[in-house]
Amino acid sequence: MTDILSLFFSIPLSHTPFSIVVNKHKPWIETSYHGVITENMDIVLLDPPLVALDKDAPVPYAGEICAFKIHGLEAPFEAVVLNGTSGEGQLRARGPVDCELQKEYTFIIQAHDCGAGPGGTGGKKSHKAVVHIQVNDVNEFSPVFREAQYHAAVTEEKIYDNILQVEATDQDCSPQYSQICNYQITTSNTPFAIDRNGNIRNTEKLSFDKQQQYEVLVTAFDCGQKRSTESVAVHIDVKPVCKPGWQGWNKRVDYEPGTGSKQLFPKMHLETCGGPLSSVRTMVELQTSHIGKGCDRETYSEKSLQKLCGASSGSTDLLPAPSVSTNWTASLVTDSGRDSDLIFRFDGRHAAKIPDQMVPQNLTDQFTIATWMKHGPTPGLRAEKETLLCNSDKTEMNRHHYSLYVHNCRLVFLLRRDFTQVDTFRPAEFHWKLEQICDKEWHYYVINVEFPVVTLYVDGVTYDPYLVTDDWPIHPSQIDVQLTLGACWQGDDDDNDDDLTALTVAPLSGEVTMPRFTQYFRGSLSGLTIRPGKIESQKVISCLQACKEGLDINSLESLGKGIKFHFNPAQSILVMEGEDLENMNAALRKVSYINSRQFPTPGIRHLHISTSVQCFGEDTCISIPDIDAVVMVLQPSEPRITIAGVDRLTRPAADLRGPAGLTLFQDLHIISTRTVANLTVQLGVQEEIIHNLDYCDILVLGEELRPEQESLQLQRSTLLGKHLDTTNSTSGMSIYGVDSMSNYEQVIRQVHYHNWHPTQTPDRKFRLTCSELNGRYTSNEFTLEISVLHKSEAGEHVNQMVAPPQYFGCVHNQIFVMRVGAPCYLTYINITFPQGVPSAATVVIVICIAALVVVVVLGIYRIHLTHQQECRSSDTTKEGELDWNDSALNITVNPMEVRGRGGLKTKPWRRNKGRKEGECCRNQILEQP
């Protein structure tokens, strides 16, 4: 700059403007400039600086620089003159400059002098110079990852150099700020590391059992060390070393009662580790042996179940629940367990004798014996007989007429006919050898006898005897027989050639053996019944032993092609076979659990799944481990059975003597409710539900009925079309059978009470209770009291309860009522006006009451005159009938009475002296005490 000025001023004076033409020279600038501007700043740093020279200087105007002009397409810059004399200028940005939008600019600039005078006329401009501007970046953007999250999977027990790579970008324009120079894992204590290129690796071997998934947070830094505002999540799944087996199944499946069928394995699939398979065979087993009698069955009584299944009537339950009338089972050991399922456990020391009146007679050639039995092998006692049921001589002899026993895990049925029935060598012992007899599981055994053919049903499946032994019939005798359970009765020790199954032989010493039990049974029994004269059909047998829970397949028609399946009769085992793996996976996902009971037995059901596969050209290839799971049946909402109705009946004696008798429960209602959760108010609300009942008992409280003068009756036609039956005795009536609550209501409403001599019978009380599931759920105890009105009491009852009021009166503010025919009492109402009532209101109330009193008094006066006339005409004929009892001179005070503020009160009134008994309430003048 200094050199330029020195050169300019070294020009001879003869060449100065004073001696030359004005504005002779053009301004002069550099030919090119290079500038730098930082984004979001406005000053451009040029190299060289922007300076324009003019040889006309120091001539005013002609030697001064007035402007710099830029030529370019929308260049966002302007040049300003800082000093016109020295020609210094500055390049500025007209607005914010963004490097991310444009990194460089190129344009033309020229300098203009001021011309020949103030107006700028005759001004000259310099040559064009090229200006190159570079925009410097500012680190204003943070790194951003390309993905919202990253996923990867690794196999356990391996070290990976690179599991996956994360990548981040930066929107800054310069390499320094736009490049990512570093990545960092911010999650602590993880077995992973990351390099500056974003590659993630594991630093130690991973274990599927220890942790199946990791979540790692990663952040990024640009080269200006600006950190990303958000870290990215990296999910790394750890897969086990490929082991063939079922995957995607849950160890526990919860089952809500009443929800029908529920899938057990909705996401299960078979992992074969890539091995080609030719076929797959899978067996699903539902294990319910610990539930009830082998599975969840209806736990109604045997009578109710037989009625429900349509069994023939006339069966005798030999193992009923202990009661007053069935006390022979009271000494046996019971194992009710759960769900009111009555089970008797025999331990080799207990047995029972059936009363003679309960023993089925005349078994004839057709009869049925049925029982539930759970039995296992008895070590060391395999040679000893274990008797379930035995009919033998009570005294003198030891003959078995018929018996059912287990011997060496074989079931044997003995039937010895009498000479009166047959006189030839005929079948007598029938033997069955089955695994079920000693497998320690519950099974339902039914023996149908159509002599000489005997058929055994076990869980609904028929079995023929493998051995039948013939024998001679038993010689007739007058010896009584004894029917026993759990052992056989040994009547005497006499040796008898007529009985090949004699219990004992007398000792050589000749000692007499007292009658006793022998051949004790060891196991559990339930529902042992005998039905003489008929045999059961297979349909009824299947119904009586049917499980209410089992395996099921949702949508059989949607099973894939080539899938074969098979259920066992109880639907506790399902076998599926197929050649296509995907079809097998889809088929297994449709396997479900179902329980059709409204109130199922809660608890665990075990599931066991076993699988075998075959490969092409090989017998077996890979081994598929078995899996075990459980179905948890949740506790059902317990019902609350409520019996409601009129609990006191007062009737004349004539109603009880009538042909229809007295209907006891005409207004009876039976409802059932359960508590359901209300999430809104967090309280339990009552919801009415519909379910069956299995018995209702009407029990006579106090003294039993006297058969010669009273009874409970129910017409048999009432039971038509219903699964109900009744038993009746002097202690009450029992209505039993599995049927709806509405049918029970209809039947109970038709129960009548007859009493032919009610004057000799005190008041009666009856208690009604109902049950569902053999006592698992019971109702409230509804008590009905019956009061009998005799002749004089009936007249008084009618007068007191029916006769209309005959006298009305008013004493100050007390309104009283007098009823003819009632004890001499006056009922009056205290009217006490509350304090603070306005005077106008008081006046209105008094006027209204006065008007009402006038109307009532006039009406009473007319009624009184009429009544006196009637009394005069009837005094002579009915004087004896109006002999009222002074003992009834008390009346119950209204409990809603408010003392001191008015209300209903009752006070006794005196009779006038000299009046006869009975005239008190007819025509005497009453005076208040």
Short mmCIF file of N, CA and C in Angstrom, two decimals, residues 524-669:
data_model
loop_
_atom_site.label_atom_id
_atom_site.label_comp_id
_atom_site.label_asym_id
_atom_site.label_seq_id
_atom_site.Cartn_x
_atom_site.Cartn_y
_atom_site.Cartn_z
N SER A 524 -58.98 -97.86 47.94
CA SER A 524 -60.03 -96.86 48.10
C SER A 524 -61.21 -97.22 47.21
N LEU A 525 -62.42 -96.99 47.75
CA LEU A 525 -63.66 -97.27 47.03
C LEU A 525 -64.56 -96.05 47.12
N SER A 526 -65.44 -95.95 46.14
CA SER A 526 -66.43 -94.88 46.13
C SER A 526 -67.58 -95.29 45.23
N GLY A 527 -68.81 -94.96 45.65
CA GLY A 527 -69.98 -95.18 44.81
C GLY A 527 -70.26 -96.63 44.49
N LEU A 528 -70.15 -97.51 45.48
CA LEU A 528 -70.43 -98.94 45.26
C LEU A 528 -71.94 -99.16 45.29
N THR A 529 -72.50 -99.64 44.17
CA THR A 529 -73.94 -99.82 44.07
C THR A 529 -74.26 -101.20 43.50
N ILE A 530 -75.47 -101.68 43.83
CA ILE A 530 -76.01 -102.91 43.25
C ILE A 530 -77.41 -102.59 42.71
N ARG A 531 -77.66 -103.01 41.49
CA ARG A 531 -78.98 -102.81 40.88
C ARG A 531 -79.51 -104.18 40.46
N PRO A 532 -80.44 -104.78 41.22
CA PRO A 532 -80.97 -106.11 40.85
C PRO A 532 -82.00 -106.00 39.74
N GLY A 533 -82.04 -107.05 38.93
CA GLY A 533 -83.09 -107.16 37.92
C GLY A 533 -82.79 -106.50 36.60
N LYS A 534 -81.76 -105.64 36.51
CA LYS A 534 -81.46 -104.93 35.27
C LYS A 534 -79.95 -104.78 35.12
N ILE A 535 -79.54 -104.62 33.87
CA ILE A 535 -78.14 -104.29 33.60
C ILE A 535 -78.07 -102.92 32.95
N GLU A 536 -76.93 -102.27 33.10
CA GLU A 536 -76.76 -100.93 32.56
C GLU A 536 -76.27 -100.99 31.13
N SER A 537 -76.71 -100.01 30.34
CA SER A 537 -76.23 -99.89 28.97
C SER A 537 -74.87 -99.22 28.96
N GLN A 538 -74.17 -99.41 27.86
CA GLN A 538 -72.84 -98.81 27.75
C GLN A 538 -72.92 -97.29 27.73
N LYS A 539 -74.01 -96.76 27.20
CA LYS A 539 -74.19 -95.31 27.17
C LYS A 539 -74.27 -94.74 28.58
N VAL A 540 -75.03 -95.39 29.45
CA VAL A 540 -75.16 -94.93 30.84
C VAL A 540 -73.83 -95.09 31.57
N ILE A 541 -73.14 -96.20 31.32
CA ILE A 541 -71.85 -96.42 31.98
C ILE A 541 -70.85 -95.34 31.57
N SER A 542 -70.82 -95.02 30.30
CA SER A 542 -69.91 -93.96 29.83
C SER A 542 -70.25 -92.63 30.46
N CYS A 543 -71.55 -92.35 30.64
CA CYS A 543 -71.96 -91.09 31.26
C CYS A 543 -71.54 -91.04 32.72
N LEU A 544 -71.68 -92.15 33.44
CA LEU A 544 -71.37 -92.16 34.87
C LEU A 544 -69.89 -91.96 35.15
N GLN A 545 -69.02 -92.37 34.22
CA GLN A 545 -67.59 -92.25 34.49
C GLN A 545 -66.92 -91.17 33.64
N ALA A 546 -67.71 -90.38 32.91
CA ALA A 546 -67.13 -89.41 31.97
C ALA A 546 -66.38 -88.31 32.70
N CYS A 547 -65.21 -87.98 32.17
CA CYS A 547 -64.44 -86.84 32.67
C CYS A 547 -65.02 -85.55 32.09
N LYS A 548 -65.02 -84.52 32.90
CA LYS A 548 -65.50 -83.22 32.45
C LYS A 548 -64.35 -82.30 32.02
N GLU A 549 -63.14 -82.82 32.06
CA GLU A 549 -62.00 -82.05 31.58
C GLU A 549 -61.17 -82.94 30.66
N GLY A 550 -60.42 -82.31 29.77
CA GLY A 550 -59.59 -83.09 28.87
C GLY A 550 -58.95 -82.22 27.81
N LEU A 551 -58.28 -82.87 26.89
CA LEU A 551 -57.64 -82.19 25.78
C LEU A 551 -58.63 -82.03 24.63
N ASP A 552 -58.40 -81.01 23.84
CA ASP A 552 -59.29 -80.72 22.73
C ASP A 552 -58.46 -80.12 21.60
N ILE A 553 -59.04 -80.08 20.41
CA ILE A 553 -58.40 -79.45 19.25
C ILE A 553 -59.34 -78.39 18.71
N ASN A 554 -58.87 -77.16 18.68
CA ASN A 554 -59.67 -76.08 18.12
C ASN A 554 -59.71 -76.20 16.60
N SER A 555 -60.91 -76.20 16.06
CA SER A 555 -61.09 -76.16 14.61
C SER A 555 -60.40 -77.34 13.94
N LEU A 556 -61.01 -78.51 14.08
CA LEU A 556 -60.44 -79.71 13.47
C LEU A 556 -60.33 -79.58 11.96
N GLU A 557 -61.28 -78.86 11.35
CA GLU A 557 -61.27 -78.78 9.90
C GLU A 557 -60.10 -77.96 9.37
N SER A 558 -59.46 -77.18 10.24
CA SER A 558 -58.35 -76.35 9.78
C SER A 558 -56.99 -77.03 9.95
N LEU A 559 -56.98 -78.27 10.40
CA LEU A 559 -55.71 -78.98 10.52
C LEU A 559 -55.09 -79.17 9.14
N GLY A 560 -53.77 -79.09 9.10
CA GLY A 560 -53.07 -79.22 7.84
C GLY A 560 -53.21 -80.60 7.24
N LYS A 561 -52.92 -80.69 5.95
CA LYS A 561 -53.01 -81.97 5.27
C LYS A 561 -51.96 -82.93 5.81
N GLY A 562 -52.34 -84.18 5.86
CA GLY A 562 -51.40 -85.21 6.28
C GLY A 562 -51.24 -85.34 7.77
N ILE A 563 -52.05 -84.61 8.58
CA ILE A 563 -51.96 -84.71 10.04
C ILE A 563 -52.93 -85.78 10.52
N LYS A 564 -52.42 -86.75 11.24
CA LYS A 564 -53.23 -87.79 11.84
C LYS A 564 -53.24 -87.58 13.35
N PHE A 565 -54.40 -87.77 13.98
CA PHE A 565 -54.48 -87.60 15.44
C PHE A 565 -55.40 -88.66 16.03
N HIS A 566 -55.19 -88.93 17.31
CA HIS A 566 -55.98 -89.95 18.01
C HIS A 566 -56.08 -89.58 19.48
N PHE A 567 -57.31 -89.64 20.03
CA PHE A 567 -57.57 -89.43 21.45
C PHE A 567 -57.85 -90.78 22.12
N ASN A 568 -57.47 -90.88 23.39
CA ASN A 568 -57.94 -92.02 24.17
C ASN A 568 -59.37 -91.73 24.63
N PRO A 569 -60.11 -92.72 25.15
CA PRO A 569 -61.51 -92.47 25.50
C PRO A 569 -61.72 -91.33 26.48
N ALA A 570 -60.80 -91.14 27.41
CA ALA A 570 -60.96 -90.06 28.40
C ALA A 570 -60.47 -88.72 27.89
N GLN A 571 -59.96 -88.68 26.68
CA GLN A 571 -59.39 -87.46 26.07
C GLN A 571 -58.30 -86.83 26.95
N SER A 572 -57.56 -87.70 27.63
CA SER A 572 -56.42 -87.22 28.41
C SER A 572 -55.11 -87.43 27.66
N ILE A 573 -55.13 -88.18 26.56
CA ILE A 573 -53.93 -88.43 25.75
C ILE A 573 -54.27 -88.15 24.30
N LEU A 574 -53.43 -87.35 23.66
CA LEU A 574 -53.58 -87.02 22.25
C LEU A 574 -52.28 -87.37 21.52
N VAL A 575 -52.40 -88.12 20.46
CA VAL A 575 -51.25 -88.49 19.63
C VAL A 575 -51.45 -87.87 18.25
N MET A 576 -50.43 -87.13 17.77
CA MET A 576 -50.47 -86.50 16.45
C MET A 576 -49.26 -86.94 15.65
N GLU A 577 -49.49 -87.19 14.37
CA GLU A 577 -48.42 -87.59 13.47
C GLU A 577 -48.53 -86.81 12.17
N GLY A 578 -47.36 -86.49 11.59
CA GLY A 578 -47.35 -85.78 10.31
C GLY A 578 -45.97 -85.80 9.69
N GLU A 579 -45.91 -85.51 8.40
CA GLU A 579 -44.64 -85.50 7.67
C GLU A 579 -44.11 -84.09 7.48
N ASP A 580 -45.00 -83.10 7.43
CA ASP A 580 -44.57 -81.72 7.22
C ASP A 580 -44.40 -81.04 8.57
N LEU A 581 -43.22 -80.47 8.81
CA LEU A 581 -42.92 -79.87 10.10
C LEU A 581 -43.81 -78.67 10.38
N GLU A 582 -44.02 -77.80 9.39
CA GLU A 582 -44.84 -76.62 9.61
C GLU A 582 -46.28 -76.99 9.92
N ASN A 583 -46.81 -78.00 9.24
CA ASN A 583 -48.17 -78.44 9.55
C ASN A 583 -48.26 -79.02 10.96
N MET A 584 -47.21 -79.72 11.38
CA MET A 584 -47.21 -80.24 12.75
C MET A 584 -47.16 -79.11 13.77
N ASN A 585 -46.34 -78.09 13.49
CA ASN A 585 -46.30 -76.94 14.39
C ASN A 585 -47.67 -76.28 14.50
N ALA A 586 -48.32 -76.09 13.35
CA ALA A 586 -49.64 -75.47 13.36
C ALA A 586 -50.66 -76.34 14.09
N ALA A 587 -50.56 -77.65 13.94
CA ALA A 587 -51.49 -78.56 14.61
C ALA A 587 -51.31 -78.52 16.12
N LEU A 588 -50.06 -78.51 16.59
CA LEU A 588 -49.82 -78.47 18.04
C LEU A 588 -50.30 -77.16 18.65
N ARG A 589 -50.29 -76.08 17.88
CA ARG A 589 -50.78 -74.80 18.42
C ARG A 589 -52.28 -74.82 18.65
N LYS A 590 -52.99 -75.74 18.04
CA LYS A 590 -54.44 -75.82 18.20
C LYS A 590 -54.85 -76.70 19.37
N VAL A 591 -53.91 -77.38 20.00
CA VAL A 591 -54.25 -78.24 21.15
C VAL A 591 -54.66 -77.34 22.31
N SER A 592 -55.77 -77.68 22.96
CA SER A 592 -56.30 -76.84 24.03
C SER A 592 -56.78 -77.71 25.19
N TYR A 593 -57.04 -77.03 26.30
CA TYR A 593 -57.59 -77.68 27.50
C TYR A 593 -59.02 -77.17 27.68
N ILE A 594 -59.92 -78.08 28.06
CA ILE A 594 -61.31 -77.70 28.26
C ILE A 594 -61.82 -78.36 29.52
N ASN A 595 -62.65 -77.61 30.28
CA ASN A 595 -63.30 -78.13 31.48
C ASN A 595 -64.73 -77.64 31.45
N SER A 596 -65.66 -78.58 31.29
CA SER A 596 -67.07 -78.20 31.09
C SER A 596 -67.83 -78.03 32.39
N ARG A 597 -67.19 -78.22 33.53
CA ARG A 597 -67.89 -78.03 34.79
C ARG A 597 -68.07 -76.55 35.07
N GLN A 598 -69.23 -76.19 35.61
CA GLN A 598 -69.47 -74.80 35.97
C GLN A 598 -68.61 -74.39 37.15
N PHE A 599 -68.37 -75.35 38.06
CA PHE A 599 -67.51 -75.09 39.22
C PHE A 599 -66.44 -76.17 39.27
N PRO A 600 -65.40 -76.06 38.45
CA PRO A 600 -64.38 -77.11 38.39
C PRO A 600 -63.54 -77.15 39.66
N THR A 601 -62.88 -78.29 39.84
CA THR A 601 -61.96 -78.43 40.97
C THR A 601 -60.71 -77.60 40.68
N PRO A 602 -60.39 -76.61 41.52
CA PRO A 602 -59.20 -75.80 41.25
C PRO A 602 -57.92 -76.57 41.53
N GLY A 603 -56.84 -76.13 40.92
CA GLY A 603 -55.55 -76.75 41.18
C GLY A 603 -54.78 -77.02 39.90
N ILE A 604 -53.69 -77.74 40.05
CA ILE A 604 -52.74 -77.97 38.95
C ILE A 604 -53.08 -79.26 38.21
N ARG A 605 -53.00 -79.19 36.89
CA ARG A 605 -53.03 -80.37 36.03
C ARG A 605 -51.69 -80.41 35.28
N HIS A 606 -51.02 -81.52 35.33
CA HIS A 606 -49.72 -81.63 34.70
C HIS A 606 -49.86 -82.01 33.23
N LEU A 607 -48.97 -81.44 32.41
CA LEU A 607 -48.90 -81.76 30.99
C LEU A 607 -47.54 -82.36 30.69
N HIS A 608 -47.53 -83.44 29.91
CA HIS A 608 -46.28 -84.06 29.48
C HIS A 608 -46.33 -84.26 27.97
N ILE A 609 -45.28 -83.78 27.28
CA ILE A 609 -45.23 -83.86 25.82
C ILE A 609 -43.97 -84.61 25.43
N SER A 610 -44.14 -85.67 24.68
CA SER A 610 -43.01 -86.46 24.18
C SER A 610 -43.08 -86.49 22.66
N THR A 611 -41.90 -86.44 22.01
CA THR A 611 -41.83 -86.34 20.55
C THR A 611 -40.73 -87.25 20.04
N SER A 612 -41.01 -87.90 18.92
CA SER A 612 -40.00 -88.69 18.22
C SER A 612 -40.04 -88.29 16.74
N VAL A 613 -38.85 -88.24 16.11
CA VAL A 613 -38.75 -87.85 14.71
C VAL A 613 -37.97 -88.91 13.94
N GLN A 614 -38.19 -88.92 12.66
CA GLN A 614 -37.44 -89.80 11.77
C GLN A 614 -36.88 -88.98 10.61
N CYS A 615 -35.65 -89.34 10.22
CA CYS A 615 -35.00 -88.67 9.10
C CYS A 615 -35.05 -89.58 7.87
N PHE A 616 -34.73 -89.01 6.75
CA PHE A 616 -34.78 -89.76 5.51
C PHE A 616 -33.71 -90.86 5.52
N GLY A 617 -34.12 -92.07 5.28
CA GLY A 617 -33.19 -93.18 5.18
C GLY A 617 -32.63 -93.64 6.50
N GLU A 618 -33.12 -93.12 7.62
CA GLU A 618 -32.60 -93.53 8.92
C GLU A 618 -33.76 -93.85 9.83
N ASP A 619 -33.51 -94.72 10.79
CA ASP A 619 -34.56 -95.05 11.75
C ASP A 619 -34.86 -93.86 12.64
N THR A 620 -33.86 -93.32 13.28
CA THR A 620 -34.00 -92.10 14.08
C THR A 620 -32.80 -91.22 13.79
N CYS A 621 -32.98 -89.94 13.98
CA CYS A 621 -31.87 -89.03 13.69
C CYS A 621 -31.56 -88.14 14.89
N ILE A 622 -32.44 -87.22 15.23
CA ILE A 622 -32.19 -86.34 16.36
C ILE A 622 -33.13 -86.72 17.49
N SER A 623 -32.73 -86.34 18.69
CA SER A 623 -33.52 -86.64 19.87
C SER A 623 -34.20 -85.36 20.34
N ILE A 624 -35.51 -85.42 20.54
CA ILE A 624 -36.29 -84.27 21.01
C ILE A 624 -36.59 -84.47 22.49
N PRO A 625 -36.10 -83.60 23.35
CA PRO A 625 -36.36 -83.77 24.79
C PRO A 625 -37.85 -83.63 25.11
N ASP A 626 -38.32 -84.36 26.11
CA ASP A 626 -39.69 -84.21 26.59
C ASP A 626 -39.82 -82.88 27.34
N ILE A 627 -41.01 -82.36 27.35
CA ILE A 627 -41.26 -81.12 28.10
C ILE A 627 -42.43 -81.35 29.05
N ASP A 628 -42.41 -80.61 30.15
CA ASP A 628 -43.46 -80.69 31.17
C ASP A 628 -43.98 -79.29 31.45
N ALA A 629 -45.28 -79.17 31.52
CA ALA A 629 -45.93 -77.90 31.82
C ALA A 629 -47.11 -78.19 32.75
N VAL A 630 -47.78 -77.13 33.19
CA VAL A 630 -48.93 -77.29 34.07
C VAL A 630 -50.06 -76.39 33.58
N VAL A 631 -51.28 -76.87 33.79
CA VAL A 631 -52.48 -76.06 33.62
C VAL A 631 -52.99 -75.75 35.01
N MET A 632 -53.07 -74.47 35.33
CA MET A 632 -53.56 -74.05 36.64
C MET A 632 -55.02 -73.64 36.51
N VAL A 633 -55.92 -74.50 37.02
CA VAL A 633 -57.34 -74.18 37.02
C VAL A 633 -57.60 -73.26 38.21
N LEU A 634 -58.03 -72.05 37.94
CA LEU A 634 -58.21 -71.06 38.99
C LEU A 634 -59.48 -71.34 39.80
N GLN A 635 -59.52 -70.77 40.98
CA GLN A 635 -60.66 -70.97 41.88
C GLN A 635 -61.90 -70.30 41.30
N PRO A 636 -63.00 -71.04 41.12
CA PRO A 636 -64.22 -70.41 40.61
C PRO A 636 -64.86 -69.53 41.67
N SER A 637 -65.64 -68.57 41.21
CA SER A 637 -66.39 -67.74 42.15
C SER A 637 -67.48 -68.57 42.80
N GLU A 638 -67.42 -68.70 44.10
CA GLU A 638 -68.35 -69.58 44.78
C GLU A 638 -69.74 -68.98 44.81
N PRO A 639 -70.77 -69.79 44.50
CA PRO A 639 -72.14 -69.27 44.53
C PRO A 639 -72.68 -69.19 45.95
N ARG A 640 -73.57 -68.28 46.15
CA ARG A 640 -74.27 -68.15 47.42
C ARG A 640 -75.75 -68.43 47.16
N ILE A 641 -76.22 -69.59 47.61
CA ILE A 641 -77.58 -70.03 47.37
C ILE A 641 -78.47 -69.49 48.50
N THR A 642 -79.52 -68.78 48.12
CA THR A 642 -80.39 -68.14 49.10
C THR A 642 -81.82 -68.61 48.89
N ILE A 643 -82.45 -69.06 49.97
CA ILE A 643 -83.86 -69.45 49.97
C ILE A 643 -84.64 -68.37 50.70
N ALA A 644 -85.68 -67.87 50.07
CA ALA A 644 -86.48 -66.80 50.67
C ALA A 644 -87.95 -67.13 50.48
N GLY A 645 -88.77 -66.57 51.36
CA GLY A 645 -90.22 -66.78 51.28
C GLY A 645 -90.87 -66.44 52.61
N VAL A 646 -92.16 -66.74 52.72
CA VAL A 646 -92.89 -66.51 53.96
C VAL A 646 -92.43 -67.53 54.99
N ASP A 647 -91.98 -67.05 56.15
CA ASP A 647 -91.41 -67.95 57.14
C ASP A 647 -92.37 -68.27 58.29
N ARG A 648 -93.61 -67.78 58.23
CA ARG A 648 -94.57 -68.11 59.29
C ARG A 648 -95.97 -68.17 58.68
N LEU A 649 -96.65 -69.27 58.92
CA LEU A 649 -98.02 -69.45 58.43
C LEU A 649 -98.92 -69.70 59.62
N THR A 650 -100.03 -68.96 59.69
CA THR A 650 -101.04 -69.16 60.71
C THR A 650 -102.34 -69.54 60.00
N ARG A 651 -102.79 -70.75 60.18
CA ARG A 651 -103.93 -71.25 59.44
C ARG A 651 -104.92 -71.95 60.39
N PRO A 652 -106.19 -71.90 60.04
CA PRO A 652 -107.18 -72.66 60.82
C PRO A 652 -106.93 -74.16 60.68
N ALA A 653 -107.39 -74.88 61.67
CA ALA A 653 -107.18 -76.32 61.67
C ALA A 653 -107.86 -76.98 60.48
N ALA A 654 -108.94 -76.37 60.00
CA ALA A 654 -109.66 -76.97 58.87
C ALA A 654 -108.80 -77.04 57.63
N ASP A 655 -107.90 -76.06 57.45
CA ASP A 655 -107.04 -76.08 56.27
C ASP A 655 -106.11 -77.28 56.27
N LEU A 656 -105.67 -77.71 57.44
CA LEU A 656 -104.75 -78.84 57.52
C LEU A 656 -105.48 -80.16 57.33
N ARG A 657 -106.81 -80.18 57.67
CA ARG A 657 -107.57 -81.42 57.53
C ARG A 657 -108.12 -81.60 56.12
N GLY A 658 -108.09 -80.53 55.33
CA GLY A 658 -108.68 -80.59 54.02
C GLY A 658 -107.98 -81.57 53.10
N PRO A 659 -108.62 -81.92 52.00
CA PRO A 659 -108.03 -82.91 51.08
C PRO A 659 -106.73 -82.43 50.45
N ALA A 660 -106.60 -81.12 50.25
CA ALA A 660 -105.37 -80.59 49.65
C ALA A 660 -104.28 -80.36 50.68
N GLY A 661 -104.66 -80.31 51.95
CA GLY A 661 -103.67 -80.03 52.98
C GLY A 661 -103.20 -78.58 52.92
N LEU A 662 -102.11 -78.33 53.57
CA LEU A 662 -101.56 -76.98 53.62
C LEU A 662 -100.30 -76.91 52.75
N THR A 663 -100.30 -75.99 51.80
CA THR A 663 -99.12 -75.79 50.97
C THR A 663 -98.07 -75.03 51.78
N LEU A 664 -96.90 -75.65 51.96
CA LEU A 664 -95.92 -75.08 52.88
C LEU A 664 -95.13 -73.91 52.27
N PHE A 665 -94.67 -74.09 51.05
CA PHE A 665 -93.71 -73.13 50.49
C PHE A 665 -94.27 -72.51 49.21
N GLN A 666 -95.47 -71.98 49.31
CA GLN A 666 -96.13 -71.46 48.12
C GLN A 666 -95.40 -70.24 47.55
N ASP A 667 -94.78 -69.45 48.40
CA ASP A 667 -94.09 -68.23 47.96
C ASP A 667 -92.57 -68.40 47.94
N LEU A 668 -92.09 -69.62 47.77
CA LEU A 668 -90.67 -69.90 47.84
C LEU A 668 -89.92 -69.35 46.62
N HIS A 669 -88.73 -68.84 46.86
CA HIS A 669 -87.83 -68.40 45.78
C HIS A 669 -86.41 -68.86 46.13
#
